Amino acid sequence: MRPDMGERALPRIGTLLVCMLAGAFAASATDAQAPVGWTASVDREVAPGVRYLELERGEVADAPRWDVVVASSSKQSAADGWVWRVLAAGFEPTVLYGSGRYEIRVIGLADRASAERTRTRLSELGAPEPPKIVESAQDIANPGGPWVAHLLVADPGAVEVRALHARDATFGQETTTSIARRHGALAAINGGFYLPEDDLAGDSAGTLVVAGRLLSEPDRGRGTVGFYREEGRVRTIFGRPTWSAIATLASGDQIAIDGIDRRRRRDEAIVYTPEFHRRTLTEPGGVEATVVGGRIVAVRDGLGGSEIPADGFVLSVGPARSGEDGIELRVGESVSIESGLASRRDDPGEAWSRAESAVSAGPLLLAGGEPVGRPELEAISQVFSRARHPRTAVGVRADGTLLLLAVEGRRPERSVGMSLEELTALLEALGAVDAVNLDGGGSTAMVVRDELVTTPSDARGERENGDALLLFPAPEP
């Protein structure tokens, strides 16, 4: 990633749509109406204080356009490089994603002659293959859409929000529909990023808090949304939380903890809790201490795969760390662990330490009513940000009203998806002052009263994800 990415002023993407959305709708505290330019094809009450809307906008293109294809790559870092080259040449790049590849184009040229002139200039960028001219009709880059979005608007005093992992574990996968049905939720959306292909598939790739317990630590400072109840209302917090954990032995020696309930690397110390699995699933090497009641009851050296006690945890130290500083783990020795989430932004009242539920993906989209627009701060690529994908997001209005949003995509005749800038503009139009992007693409899903209301972009249907955010009626006072 370019070291100066954070200093460059990026041209706006989807400028026409963004300008039409921004400021088009001044939402009052409890409004659940469509923004200007959108039509609500469905508008119904899910439960007292919760409304569901299906929103539509745009139309299928009725005329072709001329594009110049500059380059394509399956690697986000390489595709990002072409985005910067096209920008430096004075053109606005458009990113199309399909079949696992990012294609960089300059689109919407007036005629073949304009396309030829543009191709000539772009040929100087030195792509592996010469830029080519294509005549495009309806595709996901069509400036006029169409779009289909699904919106849940919830009174913070009427609901409870819970993050739940697939199969009620720390890894494994399950559809959002299945999670919602099993728990009897009013509604649900998919949650954060997760490992898609691994023997720990479904393990959250970032912060996950379930019922007040941290099951996965933050990843690269990525945007996170958390929830807790206070004075009979859901409080929603957004940020890029950090996490620290220290294990202290009776001798006073300390071990810095690198993570919780995930794969251990050779140079890491990981804590495994009963939520993870029956065993640590670690490879041989290193040392593992089983802790019950604050004391080490067993030590396994070089074996891995320790059994996790139902009333304790396992401290697993990789082989590159196990001899560090002469620290030795002994049966009978006491062990205490101090850990906690904190925010990189203002965190009044240590709000993150109060989070009962939290999921992470990123990037942050809105903060204090202003677009954030800095995905590189969260190790998120330009092509991921600029490409139109199905998107899922959580936002909140100034009065605390919750907005859960799912935008369909990758189906050009129905919905083309959104770039992150377009998604941010829609959230602003809905009245959000803070918002974060969640996992999207084939993961995007919204369930209302046991019904999947989004159209999956995967050909095989609804994807099995790692976790989800669920809405329930507020608990009785």
CSV table of C-alpha atoms in Angstrom, one decimal:
chain,number,residue,atom,x,y,z
A,1,MET,CA,0.0,0.0,0.0
A,2,ARG,CA,1.3,3.4,-0.9
A,3,PRO,CA,2.7,5.3,2.1
A,4,ASP,CA,1.1,8.6,0.9
A,5,MET,CA,-2.4,7.2,0.4
A,6,GLY,CA,-3.7,8.9,3.4
A,7,GLU,CA,-2.5,12.3,2.2
A,8,ARG,CA,-4.1,12.3,-1.2
A,9,ALA,CA,-7.4,14.0,-2.0
A,10,LEU,CA,-9.4,11.4,-3.8
A,11,PRO,CA,-11.9,12.3,-6.5
A,12,ARG,CA,-15.4,11.4,-5.6
A,13,ILE,CA,-16.8,8.2,-7.0
A,14,GLY,CA,-20.3,7.9,-8.3
A,15,THR,CA,-20.5,11.7,-8.1
A,16,LEU,CA,-24.0,12.0,-9.6
A,17,LEU,CA,-25.6,9.5,-7.3
A,18,VAL,CA,-23.7,10.8,-4.2
A,19,CYS,CA,-24.7,14.4,-4.9
A,20,MET,CA,-28.4,13.4,-5.4
A,21,LEU,CA,-28.4,11.5,-2.1
A,22,ALA,CA,-26.5,13.8,0.1
A,23,GLY,CA,-28.8,16.2,1.8
A,24,ALA,CA,-31.8,14.9,-0.1
A,25,PHE,CA,-33.6,13.7,3.1
A,26,ALA,CA,-33.6,15.4,6.4
A,27,ALA,CA,-34.7,12.5,8.7
A,28,SER,CA,-36.7,13.3,11.9
A,29,ALA,CA,-36.1,11.2,15.0
A,30,THR,CA,-38.4,8.3,14.1
A,31,ASP,CA,-39.0,8.6,10.4
A,32,ALA,CA,-39.0,5.4,8.4
A,33,GLN,CA,-39.7,6.9,5.0
A,34,ALA,CA,-37.8,6.6,1.7
A,35,PRO,CA,-35.2,9.2,0.9
A,36,VAL,CA,-35.9,11.6,-2.0
A,37,GLY,CA,-35.4,9.7,-5.3
A,38,TRP,CA,-36.1,6.3,-3.7
A,39,THR,CA,-39.4,4.4,-3.7
A,40,ALA,CA,-40.5,2.2,-0.8
A,41,SER,CA,-42.0,-0.9,-2.5
A,42,VAL,CA,-42.5,-2.4,1.0
A,43,ASP,CA,-43.1,-0.6,4.2
A,44,ARG,CA,-44.4,-2.5,7.2
A,45,GLU,CA,-44.2,-2.7,11.0
A,46,VAL,CA,-42.2,-5.7,12.2
A,47,ALA,CA,-43.0,-5.1,15.9
A,48,PRO,CA,-43.7,-2.0,18.0
A,49,GLY,CA,-40.8,0.4,17.3
A,50,VAL,CA,-39.4,-1.5,14.4
A,51,ARG,CA,-40.2,-0.9,10.7
A,52,TYR,CA,-38.9,-2.6,7.6
A,53,LEU,CA,-38.7,-0.9,4.2
A,54,GLU,CA,-37.6,-2.3,0.8
A,55,LEU,CA,-36.3,0.7,-1.2
A,56,GLU,CA,-35.8,0.9,-5.0
A,57,ARG,CA,-34.1,3.5,-7.2
A,58,GLY,CA,-32.8,3.8,-10.8
A,59,GLU,CA,-33.4,1.8,-13.9
A,60,VAL,CA,-31.7,-0.5,-16.4
A,61,ALA,CA,-29.6,1.3,-19.0
A,62,ASP,CA,-31.4,1.7,-22.3
A,63,ALA,CA,-28.4,2.8,-24.3
A,64,PRO,CA,-24.8,1.5,-24.6
A,65,ARG,CA,-21.7,3.4,-23.4
A,66,TRP,CA,-18.1,3.4,-24.3
A,67,ASP,CA,-15.5,2.2,-21.8
A,68,VAL,CA,-11.7,1.7,-21.8
A,69,VAL,CA,-10.5,-1.3,-19.9
A,70,VAL,CA,-7.0,-0.4,-18.4
A,71,ALA,CA,-6.0,-3.5,-16.4
A,72,SER,CA,-7.3,-6.3,-14.2
A,73,SER,CA,-6.0,-8.4,-11.4
A,74,SER,CA,-7.1,-10.9,-8.9
A,75,LYS,CA,-4.9,-9.3,-6.2
A,76,GLN,CA,-6.2,-6.2,-4.5
A,77,SER,CA,-2.8,-4.7,-4.0
A,78,ALA,CA,-2.0,-4.9,-7.7
A,79,ALA,CA,-5.4,-3.5,-8.7
A,80,ASP,CA,-4.9,-0.7,-6.2
A,81,GLY,CA,-1.7,0.2,-8.1
A,82,TRP,CA,-3.7,0.7,-11.3
A,83,VAL,CA,-6.2,2.8,-9.5
A,84,TRP,CA,-3.5,5.2,-8.5
A,85,ARG,CA,-1.9,5.2,-12.0
A,86,VAL,CA,-5.3,6.1,-13.6
A,87,LEU,CA,-5.8,8.9,-11.1
A,88,ALA,CA,-2.3,10.2,-11.8
A,89,ALA,CA,-3.1,10.3,-15.5
A,90,GLY,CA,-6.1,12.6,-14.8
A,91,PHE,CA,-8.9,10.1,-15.2
A,92,GLU,CA,-11.5,8.8,-12.7
A,93,PRO,CA,-11.2,5.0,-12.4
A,94,THR,CA,-14.1,2.7,-12.1
A,95,VAL,CA,-13.7,-0.7,-10.5
A,96,LEU,CA,-15.7,-3.7,-11.6
A,97,TYR,CA,-15.5,-7.0,-9.7
A,98,GLY,CA,-16.4,-10.4,-11.1
A,99,SER,CA,-15.2,-14.0,-11.1
A,100,GLY,CA,-12.6,-13.1,-8.5
A,101,ARG,CA,-10.9,-10.3,-10.5
A,102,TYR,CA,-10.9,-6.5,-10.2
A,103,GLU,CA,-11.1,-4.7,-13.5
A,104,ILE,CA,-10.0,-1.1,-13.8
A,105,ARG,CA,-11.9,1.0,-16.3
A,106,VAL,CA,-12.6,4.5,-17.5
A,107,ILE,CA,-16.3,4.5,-18.3
A,108,GLY,CA,-19.0,6.5,-19.9
A,109,LEU,CA,-17.1,8.0,-22.8
A,110,ALA,CA,-19.3,9.9,-25.3
A,111,ASP,CA,-18.4,8.0,-28.4
A,112,ARG,CA,-15.9,5.8,-30.1
A,113,ALA,CA,-13.6,8.7,-31.0
A,114,SER,CA,-13.5,9.8,-27.3
A,115,ALA,CA,-12.7,6.2,-26.3
A,116,GLU,CA,-9.9,6.0,-28.9
A,117,ARG,CA,-8.3,9.3,-27.5
A,118,THR,CA,-8.6,8.0,-23.9
A,119,ARG,CA,-7.1,4.6,-24.8
A,120,THR,CA,-4.1,6.4,-26.4
A,121,ARG,CA,-3.4,8.3,-23.2
A,122,LEU,CA,-3.9,5.3,-21.0
A,123,SER,CA,-1.6,3.2,-23.2
A,124,GLU,CA,1.3,5.2,-21.7
A,125,LEU,CA,0.7,3.7,-18.3
A,126,GLY,CA,2.4,0.5,-19.3
A,127,ALA,CA,-0.2,-2.2,-18.5
A,128,PRO,CA,0.8,-5.8,-19.3
A,129,GLU,CA,-1.8,-5.8,-22.1
A,130,PRO,CA,-2.8,-2.7,-24.2
A,131,PRO,CA,-6.0,-1.0,-23.0
A,132,LYS,CA,-9.0,-2.1,-24.9
A,133,ILE,CA,-12.3,-0.4,-25.9
A,134,VAL,CA,-15.5,-2.1,-25.0
A,135,GLU,CA,-19.1,-1.1,-25.8
A,136,SER,CA,-21.0,-1.8,-22.6
A,137,ALA,CA,-24.7,-2.0,-22.0
A,138,GLN,CA,-26.3,-2.8,-18.6
A,139,ASP,CA,-23.7,-3.9,-16.0
A,140,ILE,CA,-22.8,-3.1,-12.4
A,141,ALA,CA,-21.0,0.1,-13.5
A,142,ASN,CA,-24.2,1.7,-14.9
A,143,PRO,CA,-24.5,5.2,-13.4
A,144,GLY,CA,-28.3,4.9,-13.2
A,145,GLY,CA,-28.4,1.7,-11.2
A,146,PRO,CA,-30.8,0.1,-10.5
A,147,TRP,CA,-30.5,-0.4,-6.7
A,148,VAL,CA,-32.5,-2.4,-4.2
A,149,ALA,CA,-31.9,-1.7,-0.5
A,150,HIS,CA,-33.5,-3.2,2.6
A,151,LEU,CA,-33.8,-1.0,5.7
A,152,LEU,CA,-34.7,-1.8,9.4
A,153,VAL,CA,-35.4,1.3,11.5
A,154,ALA,CA,-35.6,0.6,15.2
A,155,ASP,CA,-36.4,2.7,18.3
A,156,PRO,CA,-33.5,2.1,20.7
A,157,GLY,CA,-36.0,1.8,23.5
A,158,ALA,CA,-38.0,-0.9,21.8
A,159,VAL,CA,-35.3,-3.4,21.0
A,160,GLU,CA,-32.3,-5.4,22.2
A,161,VAL,CA,-29.4,-6.0,19.8
A,162,ARG,CA,-27.4,-9.2,20.1
A,163,ALA,CA,-24.3,-10.4,18.2
A,164,LEU,CA,-24.4,-14.1,17.9
A,165,HIS,CA,-21.9,-16.5,16.2
A,166,ALA,CA,-22.8,-19.3,13.9
A,167,ARG,CA,-23.6,-22.5,15.7
A,168,ASP,CA,-23.2,-20.6,19.0
A,169,ALA,CA,-19.4,-21.3,18.9
A,170,THR,CA,-16.4,-19.3,18.0
A,171,PHE,CA,-15.9,-20.9,14.6
A,172,GLY,CA,-18.2,-22.7,12.1
A,173,GLN,CA,-20.6,-21.2,9.6
A,174,GLU,CA,-24.4,-20.8,9.4
A,175,THR,CA,-26.8,-18.7,7.3
A,176,THR,CA,-28.2,-15.6,8.8
A,177,THR,CA,-31.7,-17.0,8.3
A,178,SER,CA,-30.8,-20.1,10.4
A,179,ILE,CA,-29.2,-18.1,13.2
A,180,ALA,CA,-32.3,-15.8,13.3
A,181,ARG,CA,-34.8,-18.6,13.4
A,182,ARG,CA,-32.9,-20.6,16.0
A,183,HIS,CA,-33.0,-17.7,18.4
A,184,GLY,CA,-36.4,-16.4,17.5
A,185,ALA,CA,-35.3,-12.9,16.5
A,186,LEU,CA,-37.5,-10.2,15.1
A,187,ALA,CA,-35.0,-9.5,12.4
A,188,ALA,CA,-31.3,-9.9,11.6
A,189,ILE,CA,-28.5,-8.9,9.3
A,190,ASN,CA,-25.1,-10.6,8.6
A,191,GLY,CA,-22.2,-9.5,10.8
A,192,GLY,CA,-18.5,-9.0,10.4
A,193,PHE,CA,-15.6,-10.4,8.4
A,194,TYR,CA,-14.6,-14.1,9.1
A,195,LEU,CA,-12.2,-16.8,7.8
A,196,PRO,CA,-14.0,-18.3,4.8
A,197,GLU,CA,-11.8,-21.3,4.0
A,198,ASP,CA,-9.9,-23.0,6.8
A,199,ASP,CA,-10.3,-25.7,9.3
A,200,LEU,CA,-11.4,-22.8,11.5
A,201,ALA,CA,-13.8,-21.4,8.8
A,202,GLY,CA,-16.2,-19.0,10.3
A,203,ASP,CA,-13.8,-17.7,12.9
A,204,SER,CA,-14.3,-14.0,13.3
A,205,ALA,CA,-11.6,-11.8,11.7
A,206,GLY,CA,-11.9,-8.9,14.1
A,207,THR,CA,-13.8,-7.9,17.2
A,208,LEU,CA,-16.6,-10.1,18.3
A,209,VAL,CA,-18.4,-9.7,21.7
A,210,VAL,CA,-21.2,-12.1,22.5
A,211,ALA,CA,-23.2,-11.7,25.8
A,212,GLY,CA,-20.5,-9.5,27.2
A,213,ARG,CA,-17.7,-12.0,26.5
A,214,LEU,CA,-14.9,-11.1,24.0
A,215,LEU,CA,-14.6,-14.1,21.6
A,216,SER,CA,-12.3,-12.4,19.1
A,217,GLU,CA,-9.9,-9.5,19.4
A,218,PRO,CA,-9.7,-6.4,17.1
A,219,ASP,CA,-7.9,-6.8,13.7
A,220,ARG,CA,-5.8,-4.0,12.3
A,221,GLY,CA,-7.8,-1.2,13.9
A,222,ARG,CA,-10.9,-1.9,11.7
A,223,GLY,CA,-14.2,-0.3,12.3
A,224,THR,CA,-16.5,-1.9,14.9
A,225,VAL,CA,-20.0,-1.3,16.2
A,226,GLY,CA,-20.9,-2.2,19.8
A,227,PHE,CA,-24.1,-2.2,21.8
A,228,TYR,CA,-25.1,-2.0,25.5
A,229,ARG,CA,-28.2,-1.2,27.4
A,230,GLU,CA,-28.5,1.9,29.6
A,231,GLU,CA,-31.6,3.5,31.1
A,232,GLY,CA,-33.9,1.2,29.1
A,233,ARG,CA,-32.3,2.0,25.7
A,234,VAL,CA,-29.8,0.5,23.4
A,235,ARG,CA,-26.6,2.6,23.2
A,236,THR,CA,-24.7,2.2,20.0
A,237,ILE,CA,-20.9,2.9,19.9
A,238,PHE,CA,-18.6,3.1,16.8
A,239,GLY,CA,-14.9,3.1,16.7
A,240,ARG,CA,-11.6,1.3,16.0
A,241,PRO,CA,-11.1,-0.4,19.3
A,242,THR,CA,-7.8,-1.8,20.6
A,243,TRP,CA,-7.3,-4.7,22.9
A,244,SER,CA,-4.6,-5.6,25.4
A,245,ALA,CA,-4.3,-8.6,27.7
A,246,ILE,CA,-1.6,-9.6,30.1
A,247,ALA,CA,-1.2,-12.9,32.0
A,248,THR,CA,0.5,-12.4,35.4
A,249,LEU,CA,2.0,-15.4,37.3
A,250,ALA,CA,2.5,-15.7,41.0
A,251,SER,CA,6.2,-15.0,40.5
A,252,GLY,CA,5.3,-11.6,39.1
A,253,ASP,CA,6.4,-12.7,35.6
A,254,GLN,CA,4.1,-11.5,32.8
A,255,ILE,CA,3.1,-12.8,29.4
A,256,ALA,CA,1.6,-10.5,26.8
A,257,ILE,CA,-1.4,-12.2,25.2
A,258,ASP,CA,-1.7,-11.9,21.4
A,259,GLY,CA,-5.2,-13.2,20.8
A,260,ILE,CA,-8.2,-15.2,22.0
A,261,ASP,CA,-9.9,-18.3,20.5
A,262,ARG,CA,-8.1,-18.4,17.2
A,263,ARG,CA,-5.2,-20.1,15.4
A,264,ARG,CA,-1.9,-19.7,17.3
A,265,ARG,CA,1.2,-18.8,15.4
A,266,ARG,CA,4.7,-19.9,16.5
A,267,ASP,CA,5.5,-16.5,18.1
A,268,GLU,CA,2.2,-15.9,19.8
A,269,ALA,CA,0.5,-16.5,23.1
A,270,ILE,CA,-3.2,-17.3,22.8
A,271,VAL,CA,-6.0,-17.8,25.4
A,272,TYR,CA,-8.5,-20.6,24.6
A,273,THR,CA,-11.9,-20.5,26.3
A,274,PRO,CA,-14.7,-23.1,26.5
A,275,GLU,CA,-16.5,-21.2,23.7
A,276,PHE,CA,-13.8,-22.2,21.2
A,277,HIS,CA,-13.9,-26.0,21.1
A,278,ARG,CA,-13.2,-29.0,23.3
A,279,ARG,CA,-9.5,-28.7,22.5
A,280,THR,CA,-7.1,-26.0,21.5
A,281,LEU,CA,-6.6,-27.6,18.1
A,282,THR,CA,-3.0,-26.3,18.2
A,283,GLU,CA,-0.1,-28.1,16.4
A,284,PRO,CA,2.7,-29.8,18.4
A,285,GLY,CA,5.2,-27.3,19.8
A,286,GLY,CA,5.2,-24.7,22.5
A,287,VAL,CA,3.7,-25.1,25.9
A,288,GLU,CA,0.1,-25.1,27.1
A,289,ALA,CA,-1.1,-24.5,30.7
A,290,THR,CA,-4.6,-25.5,31.7
A,291,VAL,CA,-6.0,-23.1,34.3
A,292,VAL,CA,-9.0,-23.7,36.6
A,293,GLY,CA,-9.9,-21.5,39.5
A,294,GLY,CA,-7.0,-19.2,38.8
A,295,ARG,CA,-4.4,-21.9,39.1
A,296,ILE,CA,-2.5,-24.1,36.6
A,297,VAL,CA,-3.7,-27.7,36.9
A,298,ALA,CA,-1.8,-29.2,34.0
A,299,VAL,CA,1.1,-28.3,31.7
A,300,ARG,CA,1.7,-29.9,28.3
A,301,ASP,CA,5.0,-29.2,26.7
A,302,GLY,CA,5.5,-29.7,23.0
A,303,LEU,CA,2.2,-31.6,22.5
A,304,GLY,CA,-0.5,-29.1,21.5
A,305,GLY,CA,-4.2,-29.9,21.4
A,306,SER,CA,-4.9,-29.5,25.1
A,307,GLU,CA,-8.4,-30.1,26.4
A,308,ILE,CA,-10.2,-26.9,27.4
A,309,PRO,CA,-11.9,-27.1,30.8
A,310,ALA,CA,-15.5,-26.0,31.0
A,311,ASP,CA,-14.7,-23.8,34.0
A,312,GLY,CA,-11.4,-22.4,33.0
A,313,PHE,CA,-9.1,-21.7,30.0
A,314,VAL,CA,-5.9,-22.8,28.4
A,315,LEU,CA,-2.9,-20.4,28.0
A,316,SER,CA,-1.0,-21.6,24.8
A,317,VAL,CA,2.4,-20.2,24.1
A,318,GLY,CA,4.0,-20.9,20.7
A,319,PRO,CA,7.5,-22.5,20.4
A,320,ALA,CA,9.1,-19.2,19.4
A,321,ARG,CA,7.8,-17.7,22.7
A,322,SER,CA,7.8,-20.5,25.2
A,323,GLY,CA,11.4,-20.0,26.4
A,324,GLU,CA,11.1,-16.2,26.3
A,325,ASP,CA,12.6,-14.3,29.3
A,326,GLY,CA,13.0,-17.6,31.2
A,327,ILE,CA,9.3,-17.7,32.1
A,328,GLU,CA,8.2,-21.2,33.2
A,329,LEU,CA,4.6,-22.4,33.6
A,330,ARG,CA,4.3,-24.7,36.7
A,331,VAL,CA,1.4,-26.8,38.0
A,332,GLY,CA,-0.1,-25.2,41.1
A,333,GLU,CA,1.0,-21.6,40.2
A,334,SER,CA,-1.6,-18.9,40.1
A,335,VAL,CA,-2.4,-17.1,36.9
A,336,SER,CA,-4.5,-14.0,36.4
A,337,ILE,CA,-5.4,-12.3,33.2
A,338,GLU,CA,-6.3,-8.7,32.8
A,339,SER,CA,-7.8,-7.6,29.4
A,340,GLY,CA,-10.0,-5.0,27.9
A,341,LEU,CA,-11.2,-3.1,24.9
A,342,ALA,CA,-10.5,0.6,24.5
A,343,SER,CA,-11.2,3.0,21.7
A,344,ARG,CA,-8.7,4.9,19.5
A,345,ARG,CA,-11.3,7.6,19.4
A,346,ASP,CA,-13.0,9.5,22.3
A,347,ASP,CA,-14.5,6.8,24.6
A,348,PRO,CA,-16.5,8.6,27.3
A,349,GLY,CA,-17.3,6.5,30.3
A,350,GLU,CA,-15.1,3.6,28.9
A,351,ALA,CA,-18.1,2.6,26.7
A,352,TRP,CA,-16.2,-0.3,25.0
A,353,SER,CA,-15.7,-2.0,28.3
A,354,ARG,CA,-19.5,-2.0,28.7
A,355,ALA,CA,-20.2,-3.5,25.3
A,356,GLU,CA,-22.5,-6.5,25.6
A,357,SER,CA,-22.4,-7.2,21.8
A,358,ALA,CA,-20.0,-6.1,19.1
A,359,VAL,CA,-19.0,-7.0,15.5
A,360,SER,CA,-16.2,-5.8,13.3
A,361,ALA,CA,-15.6,-5.3,9.6
A,362,GLY,CA,-14.9,-1.8,8.4
A,363,PRO,CA,-14.3,0.8,7.4
A,364,LEU,CA,-16.0,3.4,9.5
A,365,LEU,CA,-18.3,5.4,7.1
A,366,LEU,CA,-19.6,8.3,9.2
A,367,ALA,CA,-18.4,9.8,12.5
A,368,GLY,CA,-20.2,12.7,14.1
A,369,GLY,CA,-22.2,13.4,11.0
A,370,GLU,CA,-19.2,13.6,8.7
A,371,PRO,CA,-18.0,11.1,6.1
A,372,VAL,CA,-14.8,9.4,7.3
A,373,GLY,CA,-13.5,8.4,3.8
A,374,ARG,CA,-10.2,6.9,5.0
A,375,PRO,CA,-10.4,3.1,4.3
A,376,GLU,CA,-6.6,2.9,4.1
A,377,LEU,CA,-6.5,3.6,7.9
A,378,GLU,CA,-8.2,0.2,8.4
A,379,ALA,CA,-6.0,-1.7,5.9
A,380,ILE,CA,-8.9,-1.7,3.3
A,381,SER,CA,-8.0,-1.4,-0.3
A,382,GLN,CA,-9.1,1.2,-2.9
A,383,VAL,CA,-10.6,-1.4,-5.1
A,384,PHE,CA,-12.7,-2.9,-2.3
A,385,SER,CA,-13.9,0.6,-1.5
A,386,ARG,CA,-14.6,1.7,-5.1
A,387,ALA,CA,-16.1,-1.5,-6.5
A,388,ARG,CA,-19.9,-1.9,-6.4
A,389,HIS,CA,-20.6,-4.9,-4.1
A,390,PRO,CA,-23.6,-6.0,-2.1
A,391,ARG,CA,-23.2,-4.1,1.1
A,392,THR,CA,-24.4,-4.4,4.7
A,393,ALA,CA,-24.1,-1.5,7.2
A,394,VAL,CA,-25.2,-0.3,10.6
A,395,GLY,CA,-25.9,3.4,11.3
A,396,VAL,CA,-27.4,5.5,14.1
A,397,ARG,CA,-29.2,8.8,14.0
A,398,ALA,CA,-28.4,11.6,16.5
A,399,ASP,CA,-31.3,10.5,18.8
A,400,GLY,CA,-30.1,6.9,18.9
A,401,THR,CA,-32.5,5.4,16.3
A,402,LEU,CA,-30.9,2.3,14.8
A,403,LEU,CA,-30.5,1.8,11.0
A,404,LEU,CA,-29.7,-1.6,9.7
A,405,LEU,CA,-29.1,-1.5,5.9
A,406,ALA,CA,-28.5,-4.2,3.3
A,407,VAL,CA,-28.0,-3.3,-0.4
A,408,GLU,CA,-28.3,-6.0,-3.0
A,409,GLY,CA,-25.7,-6.2,-5.8
A,410,ARG,CA,-24.0,-8.2,-8.6
A,411,ARG,CA,-27.3,-8.6,-10.4
A,412,PRO,CA,-27.3,-5.8,-13.0
A,413,GLU,CA,-30.9,-6.2,-14.0
A,414,ARG,CA,-32.1,-5.9,-10.4
A,415,SER,CA,-29.4,-4.2,-8.3
A,416,VAL,CA,-25.8,-3.2,-9.1
A,417,GLY,CA,-24.5,-2.8,-5.6
A,418,MET,CA,-22.7,0.2,-4.2
A,419,SER,CA,-19.2,1.6,-3.6
A,420,LEU,CA,-18.5,2.6,0.0
A,421,GLU,CA,-18.9,6.3,-1.0
A,422,GLU,CA,-22.4,5.5,-2.4
A,423,LEU,CA,-23.2,3.5,0.7
A,424,THR,CA,-22.1,6.4,2.9
A,425,ALA,CA,-24.3,8.9,0.9
A,426,LEU,CA,-27.3,6.7,1.3
A,427,LEU,CA,-26.8,6.4,5.1
A,428,GLU,CA,-26.4,10.2,5.3
A,429,ALA,CA,-29.7,10.5,3.3
A,430,LEU,CA,-31.4,8.2,5.8
A,431,GLY,CA,-30.2,10.5,8.7
A,432,ALA,CA,-27.3,8.5,10.1
A,433,VAL,CA,-24.6,10.5,11.9
A,434,ASP,CA,-22.4,7.4,12.7
A,435,ALA,CA,-22.1,4.3,10.6
A,436,VAL,CA,-19.8,1.3,9.8
A,437,ASN,CA,-19.6,-1.1,6.9
A,438,LEU,CA,-20.0,-4.7,7.7
A,439,ASP,CA,-19.2,-7.8,5.7
A,440,GLY,CA,-20.8,-7.7,2.2
A,441,GLY,CA,-20.7,-9.4,-1.2
A,442,GLY,CA,-22.2,-12.8,-1.0
A,443,SER,CA,-22.4,-12.5,2.8
A,444,THR,CA,-25.0,-9.7,2.6
A,445,ALA,CA,-28.3,-10.9,4.1
A,446,MET,CA,-31.3,-9.5,6.0
A,447,VAL,CA,-34.0,-11.6,7.6
A,448,VAL,CA,-37.3,-10.3,8.8
A,449,ARG,CA,-39.6,-12.5,10.8
A,450,ASP,CA,-37.8,-15.7,9.7
A,451,GLU,CA,-38.0,-14.6,6.0
A,452,LEU,CA,-34.8,-13.8,4.0
A,453,VAL,CA,-35.8,-10.5,2.3
A,454,THR,CA,-32.6,-9.9,0.4
A,455,THR,CA,-31.8,-11.7,-2.9
A,456,PRO,CA,-28.5,-13.6,-2.5
A,457,SER,CA,-25.8,-12.7,-5.0
A,458,ASP,CA,-24.2,-16.2,-4.8
A,459,ALA,CA,-25.7,-18.5,-7.4
A,460,ARG,CA,-26.0,-21.3,-4.8
A,461,GLY,CA,-28.2,-19.1,-2.6
A,462,GLU,CA,-27.8,-17.6,0.9
A,463,ARG,CA,-24.2,-17.9,2.1
A,464,GLU,CA,-23.2,-19.4,5.5
A,465,ASN,CA,-21.5,-16.7,7.5
A,466,GLY,CA,-19.6,-16.4,10.7
A,467,ASP,CA,-21.8,-14.2,12.8
A,468,ALA,CA,-24.9,-12.0,12.7
A,469,LEU,CA,-26.6,-9.0,14.5
A,470,LEU,CA,-30.1,-9.9,15.7
A,471,LEU,CA,-33.0,-7.7,16.9
A,472,PHE,CA,-35.2,-8.8,19.8
A,473,PRO,CA,-38.0,-7.0,21.7
A,474,ALA,CA,-36.6,-5.0,24.6
A,475,PRO,CA,-36.5,-6.9,27.8
A,476,GLU,CA,-39.1,-6.1,30.4
A,477,PRO,CA,-38.0,-3.4,32.9
